GROMACS .gro file of C-alpha atoms in nm:
model
  421
    1MET     CA    1  -1.764  -1.523  -0.803
    2SER     CA    2  -1.874  -1.778  -0.563
    3LEU     CA    3  -1.859  -2.156  -0.582
    4PRO     CA    4  -2.243  -2.204  -0.616
    5VAL     CA    5  -2.229  -1.983  -0.897
    6GLU     CA    6  -1.963  -2.149  -1.039
    7ILE     CA    7  -2.119  -2.483  -1.065
    8VAL     CA    8  -2.429  -2.365  -1.204
    9PHE     CA    9  -2.258  -2.161  -1.483
   10GLY     CA   10  -2.060  -2.454  -1.518
   11VAL     CA   11  -2.398  -2.692  -1.596
   12TYR     CA   12  -2.478  -2.420  -1.829
   13LEU     CA   13  -2.186  -2.454  -2.020
   14GLY     CA   14  -2.203  -2.833  -2.015
   15VAL     CA   15  -2.540  -2.832  -2.127
   16ILE     CA   16  -2.435  -2.601  -2.431
   17THR     CA   17  -2.160  -2.809  -2.518
   18GLY     CA   18  -2.268  -3.137  -2.452
   19ILE     CA   19  -2.562  -3.166  -2.713
   20VAL     CA   20  -2.335  -3.261  -3.001
   21PRO     CA   21  -2.097  -3.520  -2.831
   22ALA     CA   22  -2.470  -3.676  -2.684
   23LEU     CA   23  -2.579  -3.688  -3.013
   24VAL     CA   24  -2.312  -3.839  -3.171
   25ALA     CA   25  -2.239  -4.087  -2.874
   26GLY     CA   26  -2.597  -4.190  -2.915
   27ALA     CA   27  -2.598  -4.259  -3.275
   28LEU     CA   28  -2.312  -4.439  -3.284
   29GLY     CA   29  -2.419  -4.666  -2.995
   30PHE     CA   30  -2.713  -4.739  -3.201
   31VAL     CA   31  -2.546  -4.807  -3.492
   32PHE     CA   32  -2.293  -5.068  -3.341
   33LYS     CA   33  -2.520  -5.213  -3.147
   34TYR     CA   34  -2.760  -5.253  -3.452
   35VAL     CA   35  -2.523  -5.350  -3.717
   36THR     CA   36  -2.253  -5.554  -3.512
   37ASP     CA   37  -2.409  -5.620  -3.215
   38VAL     CA   38  -2.127  -5.503  -3.000
   39THR     CA   39  -2.122  -5.271  -2.748
   40ILE     CA   40  -1.863  -4.942  -2.756
   41PRO     CA   41  -1.668  -4.919  -2.470
   42GLY     CA   42  -1.698  -4.691  -2.215
   43LEU     CA   43  -1.376  -4.537  -2.257
   44GLY     CA   44  -1.437  -4.482  -2.588
   45VAL     CA   45  -1.714  -4.275  -2.548
   46VAL     CA   46  -1.522  -4.069  -2.286
   47VAL     CA   47  -1.251  -3.968  -2.489
   48LEU     CA   48  -1.481  -3.932  -2.810
   49SER     CA   49  -1.733  -3.701  -2.617
   50LEU     CA   50  -1.428  -3.493  -2.485
   51ALA     CA   51  -1.300  -3.464  -2.787
   52ILE     CA   52  -1.615  -3.327  -2.939
   53ALA     CA   53  -1.667  -3.099  -2.627
   54GLY     CA   54  -1.313  -2.949  -2.630
   55VAL     CA   55  -1.395  -2.825  -2.983
   56ASN     CA   56  -1.707  -2.672  -2.866
   57GLY     CA   57  -1.538  -2.515  -2.553
   58GLY     CA   58  -1.243  -2.348  -2.763
   59LEU     CA   59  -1.501  -2.184  -2.988
   60LEU     CA   60  -1.700  -2.058  -2.679
   61ALA     CA   61  -1.368  -1.967  -2.519
   62LEU     CA   62  -1.300  -1.746  -2.859
   63ASN     CA   63  -1.603  -1.563  -2.829
   64ASP     CA   64  -1.588  -1.522  -2.421
   65GLU     CA   65  -1.228  -1.436  -2.286
   66THR     CA   66  -1.346  -1.469  -1.910
   67ILE     CA   67  -1.409  -1.848  -1.970
   68ARG     CA   68  -1.010  -1.921  -2.047
   69SER     CA   69  -0.951  -1.751  -1.676
   70SER     CA   70  -0.809  -1.958  -1.397
   71GLU     CA   71  -1.078  -1.844  -1.163
   72ARG     CA   72  -1.348  -2.039  -1.404
   73ALA     CA   73  -1.188  -2.398  -1.282
   74PRO     CA   74  -1.484  -2.535  -1.102
   75ALA     CA   75  -1.756  -2.411  -1.393
   76ILE     CA   76  -1.490  -2.623  -1.650
   77LEU     CA   77  -1.498  -2.919  -1.427
   78THR     CA   78  -1.851  -2.915  -1.346
   79ALA     CA   79  -1.905  -2.868  -1.723
   80ILE     CA   80  -1.687  -3.152  -1.845
   81VAL     CA   81  -1.860  -3.375  -1.567
   82VAL     CA   82  -2.233  -3.299  -1.754
   83VAL     CA   83  -2.088  -3.337  -2.087
   84LEU     CA   84  -1.973  -3.716  -2.013
   85MET     CA   85  -2.331  -3.773  -1.840
   86LEU     CA   86  -2.474  -3.663  -2.121
   87SER     CA   87  -2.286  -3.839  -2.336
   88MET     CA   88  -2.282  -4.167  -2.143
   89TYR     CA   89  -2.681  -4.142  -2.066
   90ALA     CA   90  -2.715  -4.126  -2.464
   91HIS     CA   91  -2.502  -4.400  -2.573
   92ALA     CA   92  -2.682  -4.613  -2.304
   93GLN     CA   93  -3.031  -4.547  -2.461
   94GLY     CA   94  -2.913  -4.573  -2.808
   95ASP     CA   95  -2.750  -4.920  -2.736
   96LYS     CA   96  -3.068  -5.033  -2.560
   97LEU     CA   97  -3.256  -4.917  -2.889
   98GLY     CA   98  -3.023  -5.080  -3.126
   99ALA     CA   99  -3.104  -5.422  -2.922
  100SER     CA  100  -3.466  -5.394  -2.931
  101VAL     CA  101  -3.483  -5.294  -3.296
  102PRO     CA  102  -3.583  -5.593  -3.525
  103LYS     CA  103  -3.283  -5.657  -3.760
  104ARG     CA  104  -3.513  -5.790  -4.061
  105ILE     CA  105  -3.867  -5.608  -4.142
  106SER     CA  106  -4.045  -5.746  -4.452
  107LEU     CA  107  -4.339  -5.640  -4.606
  108LYS     CA  108  -4.510  -5.936  -4.493
  109GLN     CA  109  -4.497  -5.790  -4.131
  110LEU     CA  110  -4.616  -5.447  -4.223
  111ARG     CA  111  -4.923  -5.593  -4.372
  112ASP     CA  112  -4.997  -5.826  -4.045
  113ARG     CA  113  -5.254  -5.599  -3.879
  114THR     CA  114  -5.370  -5.691  -3.556
  115LEU     CA  115  -5.732  -5.688  -3.395
  116SER     CA  116  -5.784  -5.416  -3.121
  117THR     CA  117  -5.799  -5.588  -2.786
  118ASP     CA  118  -6.185  -5.396  -2.724
  119VAL     CA  119  -6.366  -5.673  -2.997
  120ILE     CA  120  -6.183  -5.976  -2.835
  121GLU     CA  121  -6.407  -6.202  -2.625
  122LEU     CA  122  -6.302  -6.449  -2.375
  123VAL     CA  123  -6.462  -6.778  -2.450
  124GLY     CA  124  -6.303  -7.104  -2.242
  125GLY     CA  125  -5.981  -6.920  -2.161
  126ARG     CA  126  -5.927  -6.846  -2.534
  127GLY     CA  127  -6.013  -6.549  -2.741
  128ARG     CA  128  -6.269  -6.503  -2.963
  129VAL     CA  129  -6.367  -6.236  -3.212
  130SER     CA  130  -6.715  -6.189  -3.400
  131VAL     CA  131  -6.711  -6.053  -3.725
  132GLU     CA  132  -6.987  -5.787  -3.831
  133VAL     CA  133  -7.039  -5.708  -4.177
  134ALA     CA  134  -7.052  -5.327  -4.178
  135GLY     CA  135  -7.257  -5.173  -4.431
  136GLU     CA  136  -7.444  -5.368  -4.766
  137VAL     CA  137  -7.238  -5.657  -4.921
  138ASN     CA  138  -7.145  -5.506  -5.269
  139ASP     CA  139  -7.166  -5.676  -5.575
  140MET     CA  140  -6.862  -5.809  -5.782
  141GLU     CA  141  -6.792  -5.647  -6.120
  142GLY     CA  142  -6.830  -5.868  -6.402
  143TYR     CA  143  -7.083  -6.087  -6.191
  144PRO     CA  144  -7.485  -6.115  -6.180
  145PRO     CA  145  -7.636  -5.907  -5.867
  146LEU     CA  146  -7.621  -6.095  -5.547
  147PRO     CA  147  -7.952  -6.216  -5.451
  148ALA     CA  148  -8.137  -6.048  -5.161
  149ASP     CA  149  -8.183  -6.361  -4.946
  150THR     CA  150  -7.770  -6.428  -4.985
  151ARG     CA  151  -7.701  -6.069  -4.860
  152ARG     CA  152  -7.930  -6.106  -4.578
  153ALA     CA  153  -7.754  -6.440  -4.476
  154ILE     CA  154  -7.387  -6.268  -4.489
  155VAL     CA  155  -7.524  -5.979  -4.308
  156ASP     CA  156  -7.709  -6.159  -4.065
  157GLY     CA  157  -7.478  -6.456  -4.015
  158ASP     CA  158  -7.266  -6.554  -3.699
  159TRP     CA  159  -6.904  -6.527  -3.825
  160ALA     CA  160  -6.664  -6.577  -3.528
  161PHE     CA  161  -6.302  -6.664  -3.535
  162PRO     CA  162  -5.978  -6.700  -3.323
  163ALA     CA  163  -5.872  -6.380  -3.215
  164ASP     CA  164  -5.497  -6.469  -3.245
  165LEU     CA  165  -5.494  -6.453  -3.638
  166PRO     CA  166  -5.353  -6.152  -3.800
  167LEU     CA  167  -5.592  -5.974  -4.002
  168ALA     CA  168  -5.475  -6.083  -4.343
  169GLU     CA  169  -5.534  -6.467  -4.210
  170LEU     CA  170  -5.890  -6.364  -4.059
  171GLU     CA  171  -5.978  -6.211  -4.438
  172SER     CA  172  -5.881  -6.508  -4.615
  173ARG     CA  173  -6.067  -6.734  -4.394
  174PHE     CA  174  -6.377  -6.490  -4.359
  175ALA     CA  175  -6.378  -6.528  -4.774
  176GLU     CA  176  -6.320  -6.901  -4.770
  177ARG     CA  177  -6.590  -6.953  -4.521
  178LEU     CA  178  -6.846  -6.747  -4.740
  179ARG     CA  179  -6.728  -6.876  -5.034
  180THR     CA  180  -6.828  -7.258  -4.894
  181GLU     CA  181  -7.113  -7.214  -4.683
  182LEU     CA  182  -7.326  -7.001  -4.936
  183ASP     CA  183  -7.143  -7.150  -5.253
  184LEU     CA  184  -7.049  -6.794  -5.396
  185ALA     CA  185  -6.828  -6.749  -5.684
  186ASP     CA  186  -6.587  -6.512  -5.580
  187VAL     CA  187  -6.593  -6.309  -5.264
  188ALA     CA  188  -6.343  -6.035  -5.144
  189VAL     CA  189  -6.351  -5.920  -4.759
  190ARG     CA  190  -6.138  -5.628  -4.590
  191ILE     CA  191  -6.151  -5.593  -4.233
  192ASP     CA  192  -6.075  -5.336  -4.014
  193GLU     CA  193  -5.892  -5.325  -3.672
  194GLN     CA  194  -6.267  -5.299  -3.511
  195ALA     CA  195  -6.362  -5.642  -3.665
  196ARG     CA  196  -6.579  -5.461  -3.915
  197ALA     CA  197  -6.602  -5.634  -4.233
  198THR     CA  198  -6.652  -5.488  -4.584
  199VAL     CA  199  -6.773  -5.770  -4.835
  200SER     CA  200  -6.808  -5.812  -5.189
  201ALA     CA  201  -6.937  -6.112  -5.332
  202ALA     CA  202  -7.052  -6.276  -5.627
  203PRO     CA  203  -7.375  -6.521  -5.682
  204PRO     CA  204  -7.307  -6.890  -5.747
  205THR     CA  205  -7.288  -6.968  -6.125
  206GLY     CA  206  -7.309  -7.267  -6.304
  207ALA     CA  207  -7.512  -7.440  -6.044
  208LEU     CA  208  -7.651  -7.731  -6.201
  209SER     CA  209  -7.312  -7.782  -6.403
  210LYS     CA  210  -7.131  -7.807  -6.106
  211ARG     CA  211  -7.307  -8.117  -5.983
  212VAL     CA  212  -7.267  -8.345  -6.324
  213PRO     CA  213  -7.023  -8.545  -6.209
  214ALA     CA  214  -6.761  -8.593  -6.492
  215GLY     CA  215  -6.819  -8.819  -6.815
  216LYS     CA  216  -7.231  -8.807  -6.696
  217ARG     CA  217  -7.497  -8.612  -6.891
  218ALA     CA  218  -7.813  -8.471  -6.758
  219VAL     CA  219  -8.151  -8.544  -6.857
  220SER     CA  220  -8.476  -8.428  -6.749
  221VAL     CA  221  -8.806  -8.654  -6.728
  222SER     CA  222  -9.141  -8.585  -6.665
  223ALA     CA  223  -9.307  -8.807  -6.376
  224LEU     CA  224  -9.505  -8.838  -6.081
  225VAL     CA  225  -9.251  -8.718  -5.846
  226PRO     CA  226  -9.243  -8.881  -5.499
  227THR     CA  227  -9.250  -8.675  -5.180
  228GLY     CA  228  -8.922  -8.589  -5.008
  229ILE     CA  229  -8.674  -8.649  -5.309
  230ALA     CA  230  -8.378  -8.463  -5.220
  231ARG     CA  231  -8.054  -8.373  -5.417
  232GLY     CA  232  -7.812  -8.685  -5.407
  233ASP     CA  233  -8.129  -8.946  -5.363
  234VAL     CA  234  -8.043  -9.238  -5.613
  235VAL     CA  235  -8.361  -9.323  -5.818
  236ARG     CA  236  -8.456  -9.538  -6.107
  237VAL     CA  237  -8.659  -9.422  -6.417
  238ILE     CA  238  -8.861  -9.666  -6.578
  239THR     CA  239  -8.954  -9.566  -6.956
  240PRO     CA  240  -9.101  -9.848  -7.239
  241ASP     CA  241  -8.789  -9.834  -7.411
  242LEU     CA  242  -8.539  -9.812  -7.078
  243ASP     CA  243  -8.454  -9.878  -6.683
  244ALA     CA  244  -8.190  -9.644  -6.614
  245GLU     CA  245  -8.068  -9.556  -6.246
  246GLY     CA  246  -7.882  -9.255  -6.170
  247ALA     CA  247  -7.848  -8.964  -5.877
  248VAL     CA  248  -8.091  -8.668  -5.842
  249ILE     CA  249  -7.924  -8.329  -5.931
  250ALA     CA  250  -8.248  -8.142  -5.920
  251ALA     CA  251  -8.602  -8.254  -5.879
  252ARG     CA  252  -8.907  -8.004  -5.924
  253SER     CA  253  -9.268  -8.072  -5.824
  254SER     CA  254  -9.632  -7.896  -5.871
  255GLY     CA  255  -9.754  -7.995  -5.526
  256LYS     CA  256 -10.072  -8.044  -5.744
  257PRO     CA  257 -10.087  -8.461  -5.755
  258GLU     CA  258 -10.301  -8.616  -6.016
  259PRO     CA  259 -10.650  -8.778  -5.887
  260GLY     CA  260 -10.595  -9.054  -5.644
  261ALA     CA  261 -10.217  -8.927  -5.516
  262THR     CA  262 -10.138  -8.784  -5.190
  263ALA     CA  263  -9.894  -8.501  -5.181
  264ALA     CA  264  -9.887  -8.121  -5.022
  265SER     CA  265 -10.002  -7.860  -5.216
  266THR     CA  266  -9.751  -7.648  -5.196
  267PRO     CA  267  -9.471  -7.625  -5.456
  268ALA     CA  268  -9.117  -7.716  -5.365
  269ALA     CA  269  -8.818  -7.813  -5.540
  270ALA     CA  270  -8.504  -8.026  -5.442
  271GLY     CA  271  -8.154  -7.830  -5.536
  272ASP     CA  272  -8.341  -7.560  -5.602
  273ASP     CA  273  -8.080  -7.247  -5.656
  274PRO     CA  274  -8.191  -6.891  -5.783
  275ASP     CA  275  -7.979  -6.987  -6.096
  276PRO     CA  276  -8.126  -7.035  -6.469
  277ASP     CA  277  -7.939  -7.382  -6.487
  278ASP     CA  278  -8.203  -7.518  -6.242
  279ASP     CA  279  -8.524  -7.336  -6.385
  280ALA     CA  280  -8.753  -7.588  -6.602
  281ARG     CA  281  -8.714  -7.341  -6.902
  282THR     CA  282  -8.359  -7.488  -6.946
  283ASP     CA  283  -8.510  -7.808  -7.047
  284GLY     CA  284  -8.870  -7.742  -7.211
  285GLY     CA  285  -9.100  -7.694  -6.967
  286GLU     CA  286  -9.300  -7.400  -6.864
  287GLU     CA  287  -9.202  -7.139  -6.591
  288ALA     CA  288  -9.187  -7.243  -6.300
  289VAL     CA  289  -9.185  -6.990  -5.937
  290ALA     CA  290  -8.865  -7.085  -5.728
  291ALA     CA  291  -8.938  -7.158  -5.371
  292PRO     CA  292  -8.737  -6.921  -5.125
  293PRO     CA  293  -8.436  -7.107  -4.950
  294ALA     CA  294  -8.481  -7.353  -4.684
  295ALA     CA  295  -8.289  -7.352  -4.383
  296THR     CA  296  -8.254  -7.728  -4.416
  297ALA     CA  297  -8.191  -7.949  -4.779
  298PRO     CA  298  -8.481  -7.853  -5.010
  299THR     CA  299  -8.712  -8.145  -5.083
  300THR     CA  300  -9.032  -8.198  -5.333
  301THR     CA  301  -9.366  -8.214  -5.183
  302GLY     CA  302  -9.472  -8.447  -5.436
  303GLY     CA  303  -9.689  -8.446  -5.727
  304GLU     CA  304  -9.631  -8.369  -6.086
  305GLY     CA  305  -9.313  -8.248  -6.176
  306ARG     CA  306  -8.964  -8.309  -6.328
  307VAL     CA  307  -8.615  -8.498  -6.224
  308THR     CA  308  -8.312  -8.440  -6.334
  309LEU     CA  309  -8.045  -8.721  -6.346
  310ALA     CA  310  -7.705  -8.755  -6.389
  311LEU     CA  311  -7.669  -9.045  -6.640
  312ASP     CA  312  -7.407  -9.218  -6.884
  313ARG     CA  313  -7.425  -9.057  -7.245
  314SER     CA  314  -7.583  -9.395  -7.405
  315GLU     CA  315  -7.876  -9.422  -7.116
  316ALA     CA  316  -7.929  -9.027  -7.146
  317THR     CA  317  -7.983  -9.050  -7.521
  318ALA     CA  318  -8.232  -9.302  -7.449
  319LEU     CA  319  -8.429  -9.094  -7.196
  320LEU     CA  320  -8.423  -8.792  -7.415
  321ARG     CA  321  -8.705  -8.976  -7.610
  322ALA     CA  322  -8.909  -9.073  -7.354
  323ASP     CA  323  -9.195  -8.821  -7.291
  324ARG     CA  324  -9.238  -8.913  -6.908
  325GLY     CA  325  -9.157  -9.200  -6.713
  326ARG     CA  326  -9.218  -9.362  -6.372
  327VAL     CA  327  -8.966  -9.255  -6.075
  328LEU     CA  328  -8.902  -9.511  -5.813
  329VAL     CA  329  -8.637  -9.413  -5.513
  330LEU     CA  330  -8.403  -9.687  -5.461
  331SER     CA  331  -8.297  -9.765  -5.063
  332ARG     CA  332  -7.960  -9.633  -4.962
  333GLY     CA  333  -7.929  -9.816  -4.676
  334THR     CA  334  -7.773  -9.713  -4.330
  335ARG     CA  335  -7.487  -9.432  -4.330
  336ARG     CA  336  -7.224  -9.561  -4.184
  337GLU     CA  337  -7.096  -9.238  -4.056
  338TYR     CA  338  -7.422  -9.226  -3.853
  339GLU     CA  339  -7.320  -9.575  -3.692
  340LEU     CA  340  -7.010  -9.417  -3.609
  341THR     CA  341  -7.081  -9.108  -3.440
  342ALA     CA  342  -7.379  -9.321  -3.211
  343LEU     CA  343  -7.083  -9.592  -3.127
  344LEU     CA  344  -6.881  -9.309  -3.002
  345ARG     CA  345  -7.130  -9.113  -2.813
  346ARG     CA  346  -7.221  -9.468  -2.647
  347ALA     CA  347  -6.837  -9.491  -2.546
  348GLY     CA  348  -6.836  -9.123  -2.369
  349LYS     CA  349  -6.661  -8.961  -2.692
  350ARG     CA  350  -6.720  -8.650  -2.910
  351PHE     CA  351  -6.630  -8.489  -3.191
  352ARG     CA  352  -6.459  -8.134  -3.236
  353LYS     CA  353  -6.307  -7.946  -3.514
  354VAL     CA  354  -6.024  -7.726  -3.423
  355SER     CA  355  -5.737  -7.521  -3.594
  356VAL     CA  356  -5.355  -7.549  -3.512
  357VAL     CA  357  -5.242  -7.228  -3.345
  358ALA     CA  358  -4.918  -7.052  -3.452
  359ASP     CA  359  -4.616  -7.165  -3.240
  360GLY     CA  360  -4.787  -7.428  -3.060
  361PRO     CA  361  -4.707  -7.770  -2.967
  362LEU     CA  362  -4.809  -7.894  -3.311
  363ASP     CA  363  -4.701  -7.612  -3.529
  364GLY     CA  364  -4.414  -7.735  -3.763
  365HIS     CA  365  -4.426  -8.129  -3.604
  366THR     CA  366  -4.582  -8.441  -3.717
  367ILE     CA  367  -4.859  -8.604  -3.541
  368GLY     CA  368  -4.627  -8.867  -3.410
  369GLU     CA  369  -4.396  -8.612  -3.331
  370ALA     CA  370  -4.646  -8.407  -3.126
  371GLU     CA  371  -4.771  -8.757  -2.963
  372VAL     CA  372  -5.132  -8.635  -2.994
  373ARG     CA  373  -5.303  -8.942  -2.880
  374GLU     CA  374  -5.061  -8.996  -2.590
  375ALA     CA  375  -4.990  -8.629  -2.467
  376TYR     CA  376  -5.365  -8.530  -2.492
  377GLY     CA  377  -5.557  -8.857  -2.483
  378VAL     CA  378  -5.730  -8.765  -2.864
  379ALA     CA  379  -5.750  -8.912  -3.171
  380VAL     CA  380  -5.720  -8.681  -3.499
  381LEU     CA  381  -5.983  -8.851  -3.730
  382ALA     CA  382  -5.879  -8.621  -4.022
  383ALA     CA  383  -5.650  -8.327  -4.106
  384ARG     CA  384  -5.664  -8.074  -4.361
  385HIS     CA  385  -5.289  -7.942  -4.491
  386GLU     CA  386  -5.383  -7.807  -4.824
  387THR     CA  387  -5.642  -8.082  -4.847
  388TRP     CA  388  -5.829  -8.305  -4.641
  389THR     CA  389  -5.679  -8.685  -4.540
  390VAL     CA  390  -5.911  -8.868  -4.354
  391ALA     CA  391  -5.758  -9.100  -4.058
  392PRO     CA  392  -5.388  -8.956  -4.081
  393ASP     CA  393  -5.064  -9.129  -4.035
  394GLY     CA  394  -4.843  -9.033  -3.764
  395SER     CA  395  -4.576  -8.870  -4.070
  396GLN     CA  396  -4.908  -8.632  -4.128
  397SER     CA  397  -4.728  -8.266  -4.085
  398LEU     CA  398  -4.913  -7.963  -3.938
  399SER     CA  399  -4.867  -7.612  -3.961
  400ALA     CA  400  -5.064  -7.293  -3.834
  401GLY     CA  401  -5.415  -7.268  -3.965
  402ASP     CA  402  -5.455  -7.648  -4.029
  403ASP     CA  403  -5.788  -7.761  -3.931
  404LEU     CA  404  -5.857  -8.119  -3.748
  405PHE     CA  405  -6.124  -8.302  -3.644
  406VAL     CA  406  -6.054  -8.531  -3.330
  407VAL     CA  407  -6.252  -8.691  -3.076
  408GLY     CA  408  -6.226  -8.794  -2.746
  409SER     CA  409  -6.380  -8.740  -2.416
  410ARG     CA  410  -6.497  -8.361  -2.327
  411ASP     CA  411  -6.226  -8.288  -2.076
  412ALA     CA  412  -5.966  -8.456  -2.315
  413LEU     CA  413  -6.090  -8.186  -2.598
  414ASP     CA  414  -6.140  -7.920  -2.379
  415ARG     CA  415  -5.760  -7.941  -2.263
  416PHE     CA  416  -5.634  -8.025  -2.628
  417ALA     CA  417  -5.841  -7.712  -2.726
  418GLU     CA  418  -5.655  -7.490  -2.468
  419VAL     CA  419  -5.284  -7.615  -2.523
  420ALA     CA  420  -5.270  -7.685  -2.865
  421ALA     CA  421  -5.528  -7.570  -3.073
   0.00000   0.00000   0.00000
């Protein structure tokens, strides 16, 4: 046969006999690199491949005597070259794969699903994702049905989060935000890669009892309720036998004042919740119609009503004997936090709440080690690492996901948010 035909026959013979040596060389290269981080020398690959190819070629020669002919030397040499090329290529790919495969794969890494890039928005140079509640909000088993207003608030709310969070962390943050802002008893959230959330929630339970401080008793008294009383106001109740002061934890007015009094004609309640704890029937009053949730803190509109106070046990017992009393609202003075805000704004400073990013300059360091004030020109007013710490010192440790309240100029806050949080 001519030389070109012998070469083509050699390529054919090399491919047939080189498949097994190539697979063995690739597998050994991967195993050695992955386990020992050592690359098998090329000479070892050549010797191993030729040994395996010799076995395959010997088996072929037993079936075809023409292969053993001396006239087939060009074909045999070509086959050897093809076998070595296939083996070396397979070994290189196996070695590369062994170096790139993670050495440790945990269940947490498998759970860390990420968002699709299609739903990520760039705002101020940082990625942000808006979570959309898909479908209806489900009720939690073992809890009362969720009120319709709360369902609408969950579905229609603007829920934006950093886009660099894994879905497991995004689900926990969304659940915590729903629980905090809407005062829900329990929340279960599932978010897919398209930022669509499936939410199950339970309404608040024991709303009034949660507002009673430890060691206090909640007592309601009928009175002419001033206009504008809200939860947290400090009032004085005067009866023929008692003069007591306490914080308001619930208040309700009829909007129908007695003759000579001035008040609005619409019923309202301070601290109203769609819970039976806040209803007037809990303390012997008549059934009242609950007002819809307000966008701001609910207040009374004045007129005849009832006020619930948190008092000591002795004062609560004495107040229970009174049929009605007079309610005086006490001054609480100027709010110091508002004065602080005004002073900082006059100095050209602004507030901002940020979160520490993973693998950033703050992750795993203390405030002092990160030199937040010197490096970024901002001051940390409060930090939450499990619990909130106001005015933290330099030894306060930070980790990914911690929340910070920082103050500084607008440019300094922008630089700090882009780099560290």
